Structure formats: C-alpha cells, structure tokens
Amino acid sequence: MKDSVDHRLRGSWTPEGPGAVELAPKAMRWLEQRIGECTADAPVAPNSAIAVAESRIPTAAHAKLVAIVGEEYVLDDPAERLGRSGGLSYVDLLRRRYPSSPPAVPDAVVLPADPEQVQRVLEVCAEHDIGVVPFGGGTSVVGGVTALRGDKDSVLVLDLERLDRLVSVDPVSRVAVFQAGVRGPDAERLLSVHGLTLGHVPQSFERATIGGFAATRSAGQASSGYGRFEDMVTGVRLATPKGEWRLGVAPASAAGPDLRALVLGSEGTLVVLTEVAVRVRPLPERERFEGFVLDGWERGTLAVRHLAQRGLLADVTRLSDVDETASSFALSGGWKTGLLRRYLGAKGIAQPCLLILGWYGDAVQRRREAVRSLRAAGAVGLGAAPGHAWQRGRFTGPRQRDALLEAGACVETLETAAHWSELPAVYERVRSALHGALESPLVLCHVSHAYETGASLYFTVLAARDHSDPIGQWERAKRAASEAIAGQAATISHHHAVGTDHAPYLAAEIGAVGVNVLRAAKTAVDPKGILNPGKLLPPAPQR
Amino acid sequence: MKDSVDHRLRGSWTPEGPGAVELAPKAMRWLEQRIGECTADAPVAPNSAIAVAESRIPTAAHAKLVAIVGEEYVLDDPAERLGRSGGLSYVDLLRRRYPSSPPAVPDAVVLPADPEQVQRVLEVCAEHDIGVVPFGGGTSVVGGVTALRGDKDSVLVLDLERLDRLVSVDPVSRVAVFQAGVRGPDAERLLSVHGLTLGHVPQSFERATIGGFAATRSAGQASSGYGRFEDMVTGVRLATPKGEWRLGVAPASAAGPDLRALVLGSEGTLVVLTEVAVRVRPLPERERFEGFVLDGWERGTLAVRHLAQRGLLADVTRLSDVDETASSFALSGGWKTGLLRRYLGAKGIAQPCLLILGWYGDAVQRRREAVRSLRAAGAVGLGAAPGHAWQRGRFTGPRQRDALLEAGACVETLETAAHWSELPAVYERVRSALHGALESPLVLCHVSHAYETGASLYFTVLAARDHSDPIGQWERAKRAASEAIAGQAATISHHHAVGTDHAPYLAAEIGAVGVNVLRAAKTAVDPKGILNPGKLLPPAPQR
C-alpha cells in the first residue's frame, strides 16, 4: 500500500515530500506584475472538514468483495475514500480546499491483487449494480477518475496499484508485458534489468501507470522518438462485465478493425486494462539535450514542421512561444535574462522562442542534419545548458503548480492538436478565448509533439485567483477555450483524454454516429453501465 | 465506365490485355518436375454458360435508385452483374470457369457519382432491405466482394469507380483527400502534379482503390518506408444507413478511442468509405533497388530483424526463403542459375535466401549502415540486377497466376504475421500444414513486411490441379493453413483482410467479446444489416 493515501489526500502533487518546490519571491513578483496580485487562501481545509457519507455498498456485495480480495483490501475508511476522490486538475485540487464544493467521494476502495481478482470484482459489481471507477496513478486532469455515481446507488474505486508486476519480457520480439498498475519509474526500473526501456515519459511519469497510459492514449515527452503510448501497445488483457478479453497477437494485422484502438482511450468506461504488452527498446547508451532559439512563433513552428516532415525530429522536441520563453527565462531565475536578451539581440533575434531538443542513443547523423536545417531557419544555438535545465525540471510542472496554487494563483493547462495549415488559426483562437475569459491572464504555449501532418499545442494559463468563485473562474475560461477548439479542425485533447471535462465536446469531434457507436460498444461489454459512470461519453440523449 | 466489365468478366487479371504473361515452356517443365503434371482445363465456360437469375430488386427501389444516380448507372445487364460477382481469389476464378459451381451474382450494379449519392443509395437500400456490396477494384482474394445475400431477398453491388477525384491537397500539412474510387495509379498521377506521392504500392496497385486500401487495412510493398495504409489515413468521410459520418481532425488525439481504426478494416460491413484523407510525401528524387543473398532462412530472418530493430529497413524489404529463392531463380529464366549457384557456393552460401531492398529518396546513410549490418550477417551482394528484376515484375504476380491457372495448376497465396520469437514456429506450422494437405506442392514463402516486434509471412502455394474437385482441393489446403495460424500467436491475415474466407477464424483472434463488440458497432450504424452480408463477422450464434 506504500504511500497511497498521504500523497493524494490534500490535493497536491507532493504536499510535504522532498520534491516540493518553493517559488522564489522574485519570480512571484515577476508573475504578479503580469497577472495582478495573488492572495493565498485561508489554510486548506483539513481532511475532517469534508463530510464523507456512510458507504452505500450493499452488505452482500461487500462480503463478496472481501471474499475475493481479502478484508484488508476493501477500504471503507473516509480518509482512504477521500484519497481517491478525483484526479489532479486545478478544479480537483480546489474541491479539496473548499468544503463548500467538496469532491465526489466513492463508497469504498477495492484493491485487487491480480487480473483474475479484477475480473471477479467486476462481476460482483455488475451483479449488484455498483459503479466502478478504475484508478491507476490518479493523475487525470480532465475528471477521468472522479467518483461519479451516474444512475448507480453506490460507486467504488478499483485501485490497481497491487497489479505491479512485469509479467514477461521477450527480448527477441522486444515485447514486455506489464500489469496495469505499474508506475512509470517502476516500469523503467524493471526493464532496465534487461537493458531495455519503454521510453514513455509524460509529465505524470512519476505517478501514472501503464494502464493509465493506455486508457488515456498518453503521449510522452519523447514521443517524437518513441511514439505515443498507443503506438507502443502490442496487446492487452482486459476485464469486462462480460468476461475476460485479450487482443493483439501479431506486430500488424488486417484481421478486421484493430479493436485495440477501441480499448486505448476508452478511459475505463469500456474495460479495465489488467495487462498491457508494449514494444520496448534497448536502453540508449547516451543522451544529449540542448537549446536553440528561433525568432518568433511563425519561424519556430515552421522550423519544427520542416524537421518533422524531413524525418529529423529529435526524440524530445519542444518549442515554446514568445510568452512561454520569456516566462521560462524569468521564472527559472538562474538565467541571466538581461545578458541573454542582449546576446540574442546581437544575433538578430527580437522575439525569442526556445526550442529544446533531446537526442537518445546514436543520433549523430540525424542531429547534424537537423542542426543544419535549424541554422537555415535562423536558429541560434544555446548549447547544452537550457537542455539540461529543461531535463532537470521536466517533472516539476505539477510541483510548481502546487506552489502557485498555494500562493493564490489560478493555474491550469490545456492542450489540443491540429494539422500544420490550421495550427496558426487554432493557436490564435485559443489564446484569444483565454484572454477574453480571464482578467489579465498569462497564456503560455508550446509545441511538444510534432508529426508529419501537424502538431500539438499545449497552453499554460495563469491568472490571479478570483476568490469569490474560483471554480467558476476556471470553468468559464476552459469553456471558452474548448469552444474555440471543438469542431473547428482541432482535437479537444491531444493527450489529456476526455474524462468529464471534454465529454460535452466529443460529439463535435466524432459526430453523433461516432458517439452512438461508442455507446453501442460499451453496451456490448458493460450492459449495465457500471464502468466509470459519467466519463468520456456525453450524457445519453433524452428520449 | 471505361473497361469496367471486360477485364473482370472472364475471371483473370488481364485475359487478353497487353499485360498478360506467357509461361516459358522451360519454366513449366521445371515446375511440373516438382508438383507433377498439370493438365489444362477444357476451354473456359463462356459467359452465357453461367445462369444469371432475374434481378430481384423491388421495382419501387429500382425507380428510386434511378432517380438518384440516373438510369445509365443502375445496371441490370447479366454481363455487368457477372462482372462484379466476386473478387480474384483462386476459388473466385475457378467459379467463373466451372458452370457447376457458379459465383454469387448480384441483382444489380449501381454506380453513384459522389458521396452524396452513395449516402442516398444506402438510405434507399435500408428502406427496402436490400443488401449492399461496396466494390472498389474488386481485387479481394478472401471473398470480400462476393455478392452474398445473407438474409436479404436482393443484393446490389455499389461500384465506386465514379468517385475518382482528388478532392483537395494541403501541401503544408501534407494531407490529400481522395474520393474512395480512385485507383492506385490514378492516385499517384493526380499527386505527382503536386510533386507528391502516397507511396502505397501493394501488388493489387494497378486496380485497387483508395477506399479498398482503407477498408482492408492494406499494406504496400514499400510499407517499411511509407507505413501500412492505415498509418497514412488521417481522416475519413463515410456513408452509413444512419447518416453521414466524418472522422479525423488532427494529426493525433486523445479524444477517446480512435474510431478511424474501427472503420479501417471494416471491409464494407460497417460503413461505405466515400472520401479518405491521407498523409502524402514529396516524390523521391531517386530510387535504388538491389539484391543480397543470405545463407538460410534463419540467418536471413535474423538479418531482417536486426535491420527492423535498428531502424535500418529499406523502404522495400523482401526476404525469400530457400524454396522461393530457388523458384525465382529457376522461373525467371534470364538468370544463369548454374553460374549463380557456383558463385554463391564459392562465397560459402549453401542455402541462398534472396533479399531485395528498395530505397527511395536520400537514404545514403541508412543504406550504408544497413549494408554494414548485412555484411556482418554474411550477406553477399548481388548488385542492382535482382533488384531491378523484382521491380519490373512487382505487379506480374496476378498475371503469372492467370497463366499458371490456365496451364492447370492450383495456385494461390496466403499470409500471416507473428512476433519475431514466434515466427520460426509459425513458418514451420503453415508449411507443414500445406505439405500435409496437398499432394507434392511447392510452398514458397517470403517476409515482405518487417516491424520492430515481428514480421509477415507470405506463402505462395503451387500444386497440380485436382480436376475432380478443384475448389475442394484448395479449400482443404486453406483450412489446414488457417488452423495452423488461428489462435496460435499469429494473425489470420496480415494484409489480405477477412472477407468470407477468414471469418470462421476471427473469433479465435479477437475473442467472443471482440466479435460481440464488432457486431454491436455494426448494429449501431447498420441496424438492418444491409452492408456486405456474410463478410468479416462470423455467422451470428444460434439462440
């Protein structure tokens, strides 16, 4: 059970852990000059201030669950239930701070030991019509693990953290099978013994699980080199209310539609992933991180497009816009920004956009061609320092957010993707929507995932928190951004998934027919609709 | 309407066209020494010998169809209907030769002009409960376009050949939108005006269509460089009995499951593809084809695996086993096989396996590393000649089959794919099944699609035709091979799709739950089950 409760309970990434970051007063002053003065909350409501109702799991079902997983793994304790009462979005964190708008709390937490127990738990829940929220790292930022009940009287969280084994490694085929609850660092540690790596490193890496990566179609920071998580999955083992299901026997197939793609991204609404087979690669013998600066967003994105379309992307490729670059330079503190600005000015760069590249393994030739392409685009090399700075800070985003949240900021991220020809318009629309919906916000953006046909846009939004209606403040901004994306040649999510937050926009993206197909697939495996109520699918239409 | 009837009617690729090949008497003698004497059929039954029943399309429906597409595009003529009475498998061809086992003939052929007409035709067919067989190039070798009726009283072929436009090109995003009926060569011709290429070149290229590539999850000969067709598809426009449906707005997404994957490979049973958006690339400025020989299948597949796992595959990579290599050398005639054998013997190669590599564009560095890797594996270079020979003959397979069929041979292909660690066992199982089911067959095999985690196996089977039961002879062999594949760590099809021939084996691959999910998805968009009856899905279980 490790530290499964403490680090989630209060609603932050690492409340007191060694990883917490402090905001430098200078950085906070810089920020407040832009977004206005931030006021810290009154001390966070202690756990006991959130009312937790009695568990409504029927006694008979409770007994059956205990018989399957053992008494110590059916948790009714309010602290345990509160500890899995949602994910880690800004709103999730606020709900744990304000007793007036508390999170949805599950009736119980069940921790099965293996895929067979997961299957049996689902069968009990189907029999007793209990909602089931599959729970991995709990890092969803779109409401994907909110303990909604839907039409169920009770709901339990199915925490997969005990499914923590590397099941098998096939070094010839380079396929490894993991249980779904293995966390990112553990997956790498288990593979490294075999000289292998998965190479999937999203910002949630430290906590998120193999099952969660698959359920949400995660994309890691090195996706240009290693692919999106869905590209790595060769097979899956699934528990469903209609029985176990296995998919994926070959490296490629034309045996009808690829049903793995229906499971990947189904966010716990269709199946519970219990094992995931993934393509693995040898551990790279070396890595190299470096920074470049391009003059302006248009030139920057053009340079990244050329890399993507010529097959020259670095494994990690991340281009910040002008505002994000300025903000990084200012907030990182260590940077001598005045000096840097003068240096770049002397090189003719008026609107610096920082490009971070990370190369794994033997990439000498590819890097040489990429650098040639960048120089032709007017890029100025900054050497290894900014690359290493990014690398050191690659997982600090959530911790920085904790600190900013504590300091009284409204701070959240959102993302989309579009084809290259649409990217400038989508960028402007989303920025403009956010600037219109918030008072004096700081809107930062980067491209972190580039493809031959387009790229992602990842926005970070900062504003002074409106203490009169902090949740409403963000919800209005999010709605404005979502409406600027949905149905307009952009996807409502490039790698954060749908959850509750994007469900209202799904039909604009996949059509009414698409929604009906998803609903039909769900009914085929989960006829009572016990799996993750209220996520992914928009509410059923009134009849 | 072009040559839509003639080239299909008799049941061969190019019955009298300029592309027909003649078998050299020497080659035929070589073959008969191995498979026994072949006896040519009595002259092929003329068209009129196949009885074609009266069309059963209801009069009211017929009038509505005429109102949508125009009288000249609703064809009742027996010759037109016979011309679309199936695909191009060995059994399809036999059925057109033997009046005693005739093909299933549709009641009509309808040729809509555009996506809107396709949609309206589907609505009329749904209203009148008429089966619909979507028809592109008609090159299915698994019964994918057989005009089965299922539970319908009548069935029509929806021939998409008039949907032959390049709808749009976005050179910035490198995305082109094609109507579904565009054939391979026309797609390349239309793109070449823009300096672009699709790079999808399966053996069926000359006839098969963009819609067909998508509906069957096609893989082209250059799939190592350009990807499988499903990897190229960025978006689709679909007609369904429940209305039009569009998917694909971004280069990548986490907005729930990727429903494009449910459409790709659905083989006309779920939707009719009317437009397909594909990733395109600049036309390569140069190409290079060459041959190598490795000593034995084990070393050969190991060498290809190392190329695949080190990212060094040529765009075209094709390794023949010992029997296929010997057969190529013998049948190609132009090869001085005695001389070649002595040369290879002197180089220490006892069991030659021919490896063809094709490089497009600027591949100097990759090729250098690949050749280094091959030399380390003991490969002997044969220079450009065998590469060019393969290139010249890359589309002659179907024509050679026509000639062999005419000469009295049983000749067919089948394919699978497996992970590298399973590949040797799958290879042996399938070979052994075919050797057991046929008398003195020649069983040839090659790997033509390699991945990091595994590869395809493509078998060519030759035997003397059993004139007492020619269809049964092949069906027994095919059943033996399919049973050696299904449910045993291999896929029932790597790129030929399911159709009717593989439908009985689908459940072994995707599970009973998977079949139910597919069935539910179908019911959601095609509640009456009018689309392509009898394909892909195994027959519904008895209740």
XYZ file of C-alpha atoms in Angstrom, chain A:
543
model
C 0.000 0.000 0.000
C 3.020 2.267 0.313
C 2.215 5.955 0.423
C -1.023 5.597 -1.442
C -3.039 7.857 0.787
C -0.861 10.644 2.016
C 0.361 11.971 -1.252
C -3.108 12.301 -2.691
C -5.170 13.359 0.220
C -4.532 17.001 0.496
C -4.856 17.659 -3.177
C -1.394 18.344 -4.424
C 1.453 16.527 -6.085
C 3.854 16.374 -3.163
C 2.486 18.303 -0.243
C 5.421 17.835 2.055
C 7.631 15.492 0.071
C 11.205 16.251 -0.847
C 10.056 17.127 -4.341
C 8.071 20.187 -3.364
C 9.251 23.406 -4.953
C 9.301 26.851 -3.460
C 8.560 29.857 -5.595
C 11.318 32.428 -5.488
C 9.923 35.769 -4.249
C 11.460 37.382 -7.299
C 9.643 35.020 -9.626
C 6.362 35.629 -7.827
C 6.855 39.383 -8.120
C 7.537 38.990 -11.858
C 4.347 36.998 -12.209
C 2.169 39.378 -10.187
C 3.338 42.253 -12.342
C 1.607 40.451 -15.187
C -1.447 38.753 -13.698
C -2.127 41.010 -10.743
C -1.773 40.436 -7.053
C -2.426 36.931 -5.789
C -3.818 36.276 -2.324
C -3.157 32.988 -0.618
C -6.139 31.013 0.623
C -7.047 30.630 4.207
C -5.335 27.449 5.409
C -6.530 24.420 3.475
C -9.495 22.696 4.997
C -8.269 19.717 6.923
C -9.452 16.359 5.806
C -12.098 16.212 8.530
C -13.822 19.310 7.176
C -15.041 17.398 4.119
C -18.144 15.448 5.024
C -17.921 11.819 3.951
C -21.222 9.959 3.844
C -21.668 6.396 5.016
C -20.704 3.804 2.421
C -23.721 2.609 0.435
C -22.138 -0.580 -0.868
C -24.754 -3.291 -0.181
C -23.732 -5.603 2.647
C -23.971 -8.710 0.468
C -21.716 -7.171 -2.168
C -19.256 -6.042 0.477
C -18.963 -9.590 1.745
C -18.333 -10.908 -1.750
C -15.670 -8.277 -2.390
C -13.964 -9.211 0.876
C -14.087 -12.858 -0.169
C -12.287 -12.012 -3.424
C -9.562 -9.576 -2.359
C -9.388 -10.051 1.401
C -10.693 -7.786 4.148
C -7.660 -5.517 4.253
C -8.147 -4.600 0.597
C -11.743 -3.405 0.823
C -11.375 0.051 2.354
C -14.300 1.936 3.854
C -12.268 4.415 5.842
C -13.197 8.026 4.941
C -9.547 9.014 4.543
C -8.905 6.236 2.044
C -12.044 7.117 0.111
C -11.231 10.821 0.121
C -7.739 9.924 -1.052
C -9.202 8.581 -4.323
C -11.930 11.140 -4.746
C -10.669 12.567 -8.004
C -7.679 13.426 -10.101
C -5.295 16.336 -10.148
C -6.904 19.031 -12.242
C -6.956 22.562 -10.853
C -10.644 22.118 -10.068
C -9.967 18.754 -8.382
C -7.423 20.463 -6.164
C -9.768 23.353 -5.399
C -12.531 20.951 -4.396
C -10.263 19.526 -1.715
C -9.600 23.050 -0.454
C -13.144 24.342 -0.214
C -15.564 22.348 1.925
C -18.389 24.229 0.196
C -17.741 22.413 -3.094
C -16.428 19.040 -1.995
C -15.272 16.278 -4.331
C -17.388 13.222 -5.114
C -16.294 10.563 -2.645
C -16.528 6.849 -3.511
C -18.278 4.405 -1.182
C -15.271 2.139 -0.973
C -11.842 1.448 -2.364
C -11.076 -2.075 -3.566
C -7.535 -3.215 -4.281
C -7.412 -6.489 -6.219
C -4.134 -8.408 -6.401
C -4.215 -9.671 -9.974
C -6.208 -9.766 -13.236
C -8.357 -12.651 -12.046
C -9.443 -10.706 -8.958
C -10.220 -7.658 -11.116
C -12.458 -9.831 -13.279
C -14.272 -11.253 -10.257
C -14.716 -7.809 -8.680
C -16.336 -6.569 -11.903
C -18.718 -9.498 -11.882
C -19.812 -8.725 -8.319
C -20.271 -5.061 -9.190
C -22.311 -5.953 -12.274
C -24.451 -8.285 -10.206
C -25.122 -5.608 -7.568
C -25.206 -2.661 -9.998
C -22.299 -0.846 -8.357
C -20.401 1.788 -10.294
C -16.669 1.136 -10.755
C -14.003 3.811 -11.216
C -10.737 2.199 -12.389
C -7.868 4.060 -10.706
C -4.183 3.972 -11.609
C -1.963 6.889 -10.675
C -4.936 9.199 -10.194
C -3.230 11.889 -12.276
C -6.142 12.695 -14.583
C -6.533 16.406 -15.209
C -9.879 16.077 -17.022
C -12.025 14.457 -14.344
C -11.257 10.959 -15.590
C -11.262 9.422 -12.093
C -13.946 11.489 -10.430
C -16.112 9.123 -8.373
C -19.388 9.917 -10.130
C -22.304 7.591 -9.498
C -24.298 8.061 -12.704
C -27.532 6.152 -12.167
C -25.936 3.869 -9.560
C -26.717 3.932 -5.873
C -23.102 3.244 -4.967
C -19.702 3.512 -6.582
C -16.316 2.073 -5.696
C -12.812 2.934 -6.747
C -10.950 -0.025 -8.218
C -7.374 0.854 -7.336
C -4.951 -1.184 -9.446
C -1.790 -0.397 -7.516
C -1.267 -4.011 -6.469
C -1.058 -5.066 -10.125
C 2.562 -4.006 -10.094
C 4.408 -6.833 -11.863
C 6.434 -7.127 -15.019
C 4.769 -10.294 -16.311
C 7.189 -11.241 -19.082
C 9.909 -9.954 -21.365
C 10.504 -11.241 -24.891
C 13.876 -9.741 -25.812
C 13.795 -11.243 -29.314
C 10.493 -9.612 -30.250
C 11.188 -6.686 -27.928
C 7.842 -7.021 -26.221
C 7.276 -6.705 -22.470
C 4.035 -7.447 -20.659
C 3.189 -5.313 -17.628
C 0.372 -5.476 -15.175
C -1.699 -2.332 -15.433
C -0.802 -0.807 -12.088
C 2.944 -0.487 -12.698
C 4.021 3.144 -12.377
C 6.319 4.840 -14.885
C 9.535 4.741 -12.832
C 8.890 1.144 -11.772
C 8.350 0.103 -15.385
C 11.705 1.607 -16.328
C 13.436 0.076 -13.326
C 12.020 -3.389 -14.095
C 13.032 -3.106 -17.760
C 16.475 -1.703 -17.095
C 17.477 -5.040 -15.559
C 17.057 -6.417 -19.086
C 18.880 -3.486 -20.685
C 15.553 -2.260 -22.061
C 13.416 0.865 -21.868
C 9.870 1.838 -22.687
C 10.788 5.467 -23.329
C 7.377 6.739 -22.299
C 7.898 9.791 -20.148
C 4.920 12.101 -19.811
C 4.957 14.783 -17.122
C 2.819 12.471 -14.964
C 5.533 9.777 -15.265
C 6.381 9.583 -11.569
C 2.879 8.529 -10.584
C 0.926 7.455 -13.641
C 0.606 3.787 -14.552
C 0.923 1.601 -17.615
C -2.829 1.023 -17.539
C -3.499 4.722 -17.264
C -1.172 5.495 -20.176
C -3.145 3.038 -22.301
C -6.593 4.068 -21.089
C -5.966 7.722 -21.948
C -3.806 7.497 -25.122
C -0.967 9.206 -23.321
C 1.887 10.908 -25.178
C 5.267 11.253 -23.530
C 7.865 13.972 -23.754
C 9.951 11.741 -26.037
C 7.021 10.833 -28.291
C 8.818 12.044 -31.401
C 11.358 9.296 -30.874
C 9.413 6.597 -29.064
C 5.907 7.264 -30.339
C 2.700 7.843 -28.470
C 1.815 5.194 -25.918
C -0.853 3.785 -28.223
C 1.895 3.146 -30.793
C 3.798 1.049 -28.265
C 0.944 -1.225 -27.244
C 1.065 -4.604 -28.956
C -1.507 -6.396 -26.838
C -3.916 -6.031 -23.952
C -5.587 -8.202 -21.366
C -8.909 -6.816 -20.233
C -11.511 -7.430 -17.605
C -15.101 -6.656 -18.583
C -18.515 -7.365 -17.090
C -18.946 -9.828 -19.984
C -15.763 -11.732 -19.228
C -12.041 -11.522 -19.898
C -10.857 -10.311 -23.293
C -7.442 -10.449 -24.926
C -6.264 -8.644 -28.049
C -3.049 -8.441 -30.038
C -1.251 -11.494 -31.406
C 0.947 -10.031 -34.127
C 3.040 -6.968 -34.988
C 0.433 -5.956 -37.564
C -2.780 -7.406 -38.890
C -5.632 -6.998 -41.331
C -7.954 -9.274 -39.392
C -10.772 -6.746 -39.320
C -10.680 -3.454 -37.428
C -7.926 -3.064 -34.835
C -10.009 -3.375 -31.685
C -7.034 -2.412 -29.542
C -7.726 1.114 -30.754
C -11.210 0.904 -29.289
C -9.776 -0.036 -25.913
C -6.951 2.518 -25.945
C -8.511 5.797 -24.928
C -11.663 4.201 -23.554
C -10.808 5.691 -20.142
C -12.189 2.917 -18.002
C -15.660 3.187 -19.491
C -15.453 0.047 -21.616
C -12.970 -2.316 -19.975
C -10.467 -2.475 -17.155
C -6.958 -2.947 -18.501
C -5.218 -5.596 -16.415
C -2.146 -6.332 -18.546
C -0.535 -4.370 -21.333
C 2.048 -5.718 -23.783
C 4.351 -2.991 -25.041
C 7.145 -2.662 -27.553
C 10.414 -1.962 -25.752
C 13.841 -0.846 -26.953
C 17.425 -1.122 -25.766
C 18.415 1.464 -23.198
C 20.147 4.258 -25.091
C 23.833 4.451 -24.337
C 23.861 8.203 -24.356
C 21.575 11.186 -24.378
C 22.073 14.781 -25.361
C 19.888 17.771 -24.533
C 20.325 21.224 -25.971
C 18.577 24.501 -26.632
C 18.120 26.735 -29.656
C 16.300 29.999 -30.094
C 14.236 30.933 -33.132
C 12.928 34.371 -33.960
C 9.178 34.328 -33.469
C 6.484 31.665 -33.298
C 5.859 31.522 -37.014
C 9.500 30.809 -37.839
C 9.754 28.473 -34.895
C 6.801 26.318 -35.886
C 7.962 26.344 -39.499
C 11.364 25.048 -38.409
C 9.765 22.274 -36.352
C 7.481 21.387 -39.268
C 10.469 21.035 -41.534
C 12.178 18.747 -39.025
C 9.024 16.649 -38.703
C 8.453 16.367 -42.432
C 12.083 15.538 -43.158
C 12.295 12.827 -40.505
C 14.766 14.852 -38.422
C 12.873 15.407 -35.188
C 14.802 14.933 -32.003
C 13.317 12.316 -29.668
C 12.287 15.210 -27.446
C 11.286 18.304 -29.433
C 9.668 21.197 -27.633
C 9.175 24.719 -28.946
C 7.926 27.480 -26.624
C 6.152 30.558 -27.894
C 7.406 34.059 -27.127
C 5.455 34.392 -23.880
C 6.420 30.956 -22.594
C 10.048 31.603 -23.468
C 10.052 34.928 -21.644
C 8.331 33.323 -18.700
C 10.801 30.409 -18.560
C 13.716 32.791 -18.692
C 12.216 34.944 -15.950
C 10.919 32.220 -13.634
C 13.929 29.947 -13.877
C 15.835 32.633 -12.024
C 19.191 31.090 -12.771
C 19.124 32.566 -16.220
C 20.820 35.883 -16.684
C 17.965 37.150 -18.777
C 19.368 40.589 -19.429
C 22.606 39.158 -20.696
C 20.760 36.571 -22.739
C 18.483 39.153 -24.315
C 21.483 41.252 -25.338
C 23.220 38.180 -26.798
C 20.138 37.193 -28.791
C 19.578 40.780 -29.869
C 23.098 40.886 -31.238
C 22.223 37.748 -33.205
C 19.146 39.478 -34.631
C 16.575 37.591 -32.548
C 13.854 40.007 -31.440
C 11.148 37.533 -30.406
C 12.941 34.553 -28.876
C 11.195 31.188 -28.997
C 13.072 28.497 -27.106
C 13.462 25.104 -28.769
C 14.580 22.205 -26.594
C 15.902 19.093 -28.332
C 16.723 15.798 -26.666
C 18.513 13.009 -28.504
C 18.691 9.428 -27.261
C 21.198 6.887 -28.477
C 23.215 7.176 -31.656
C 21.682 10.207 -33.332
C 24.807 11.884 -34.671
C 23.813 11.930 -38.317
C 20.175 12.892 -37.696
C 21.233 15.648 -35.322
C 23.746 17.011 -37.815
C 21.055 17.320 -40.481
C 18.569 18.750 -38.001
C 21.004 21.414 -36.844
C 21.745 22.305 -40.465
C 18.023 22.695 -41.078
C 17.635 24.840 -37.941
C 20.543 27.100 -38.829
C 18.979 27.653 -42.230
C 15.858 28.771 -40.361
C 17.916 31.319 -38.407
C 18.156 29.355 -35.162
C 20.763 30.383 -32.629
C 22.260 27.553 -30.571
C 22.394 27.984 -26.801
C 24.294 24.788 -26.154
C 23.544 22.192 -23.528
C 22.594 24.438 -20.580
C 18.932 25.105 -21.410
C 18.513 21.473 -22.437
C 19.788 20.294 -19.098
C 17.709 22.887 -17.284
C 14.611 21.550 -19.030
C 15.659 17.980 -18.308
C 16.122 18.708 -14.597
C 12.762 20.409 -14.456
C 10.826 18.032 -16.701
C 8.670 16.718 -13.863
C 8.444 19.843 -11.769
C 5.395 21.259 -13.538
C 2.895 19.754 -11.087
C 5.028 20.857 -8.132
C 5.274 24.385 -9.452
C 1.542 24.360 -9.852
C 1.143 23.285 -6.227
C 3.246 26.239 -5.159
C 1.389 28.676 -7.402
C -1.940 27.336 -6.237
C -0.820 27.790 -2.663
C 0.204 31.349 -3.460
C -3.278 32.173 -4.742
C -2.932 31.783 -8.492
C -5.425 30.254 -10.880
C -3.140 27.870 -12.774
C -4.051 25.171 -15.248
C -3.064 23.705 -18.592
C -4.991 22.551 -21.639
C -3.954 21.199 -24.979
C -5.050 20.409 -28.498
C -3.549 19.416 -31.850
C -4.203 20.441 -35.428
C -2.821 19.997 -38.901
C 0.031 22.355 -39.766
C -2.094 24.521 -42.040
C -4.632 25.045 -39.242
C -2.164 25.463 -36.397
C -1.735 29.269 -36.551
C -5.505 29.860 -36.508
C -6.084 27.399 -33.670
C -3.261 28.992 -31.674
C -4.772 32.456 -32.089
C -8.331 31.297 -31.350
C -7.423 29.574 -28.106
C -5.199 32.393 -26.891
C -7.821 34.933 -27.697
C -10.542 32.894 -25.962
C -8.445 32.640 -22.809
C -7.509 36.307 -22.842
C -11.194 37.133 -23.266
C -12.382 34.889 -20.437
C -9.850 35.806 -17.754
C -8.710 39.105 -16.379
C -5.117 39.865 -17.320
C -4.007 36.255 -17.689
C -0.622 34.963 -18.709
C -1.159 32.466 -21.548
C 1.885 30.422 -22.461
C 2.091 27.838 -25.214
C 4.419 25.217 -26.599
C 4.524 22.537 -29.257
C 5.761 19.346 -27.637
C 4.540 16.727 -30.106
C 5.139 17.170 -33.813
C 4.061 14.926 -36.656
C 4.389 14.998 -40.428
C 0.858 16.352 -40.734
C 0.608 18.648 -37.708
C 1.437 19.273 -34.075
C 0.083 19.654 -30.573
C -0.407 22.978 -28.792
C -0.046 22.941 -25.018
C -1.263 26.010 -23.159
C -0.410 27.013 -19.615
C -2.739 29.597 -18.136
C -2.036 31.761 -15.110
C -4.253 34.391 -13.505
C -4.906 35.828 -10.076
C -7.460 33.607 -8.405
C -10.978 35.001 -8.100
C -11.663 34.020 -4.509
C -15.365 34.764 -4.832
C -15.793 31.943 -7.373
C -12.518 30.144 -8.009
C -14.027 27.082 -9.685
C -16.369 29.159 -11.855
C -13.470 31.392 -12.864
C -11.591 28.499 -14.391
C -14.655 26.730 -15.773
C -15.552 29.816 -17.801
C -12.043 30.052 -19.205
C -11.956 26.348 -20.001
C -15.338 26.556 -21.722
C -14.156 29.466 -23.864
C -11.015 27.554 -24.878
C -12.943 24.345 -25.561
C -15.418 26.184 -27.754
C -12.511 27.669 -29.677
C -11.289 24.138 -30.351
C -14.295 21.831 -30.660
C -15.477 21.073 -34.156
C -13.024 23.548 -35.649
C -10.272 21.491 -37.269
C -8.621 20.732 -33.947
C -8.945 17.969 -31.382
C -10.412 18.598 -27.947
C -7.427 16.730 -26.471
C -4.057 15.680 -27.786
C -3.005 13.683 -24.718
C -5.096 14.588 -21.654
C -8.111 12.486 -22.723
C -11.812 13.287 -22.314
C -12.926 12.470 -18.780
C -15.804 14.620 -17.634
C -14.356 17.934 -18.775
C -14.254 17.237 -22.501
C -17.273 14.939 -22.736
C -19.604 17.763 -23.827
C -17.328 18.406 -26.815
C -16.830 14.832 -28.002
C -19.784 14.758 -30.377
C -18.436 17.794 -32.222
C -15.305 15.771 -32.916
C -16.531 12.233 -33.648
C -20.087 13.009 -34.723
C -23.409 11.749 -33.452
C -22.785 8.473 -35.284
C -19.444 8.114 -33.520
C -20.993 8.676 -30.116
C -23.650 6.067 -30.872
C -21.003 3.573 -31.963
C -19.074 4.108 -28.724
C -22.248 3.745 -26.736
C -23.130 0.515 -28.570
C -19.647 -0.899 -27.969
C -19.989 -0.049 -24.283
C -23.369 -1.704 -24.032
C -21.937 -4.853 -25.609
C -19.324 -5.280 -22.855
C -20.903 -3.348 -19.998
C -24.662 -3.692 -20.444
C -25.486 -2.222 -17.022
C -23.144 0.714 -17.484
C -21.180 0.160 -14.285
C -17.798 1.221 -15.695
C -16.625 4.748 -14.898
C -20.012 6.497 -14.967
C -20.144 9.952 -16.496
C -16.770 9.837 -18.275
C -15.937 10.037 -21.976
C -19.461 9.692 -23.358
C -21.749 12.673 -23.281
C -24.922 12.057 -21.290
C -27.414 9.885 -23.192
C -29.961 11.954 -25.093
C -33.418 12.342 -23.603
C -35.933 10.025 -25.181
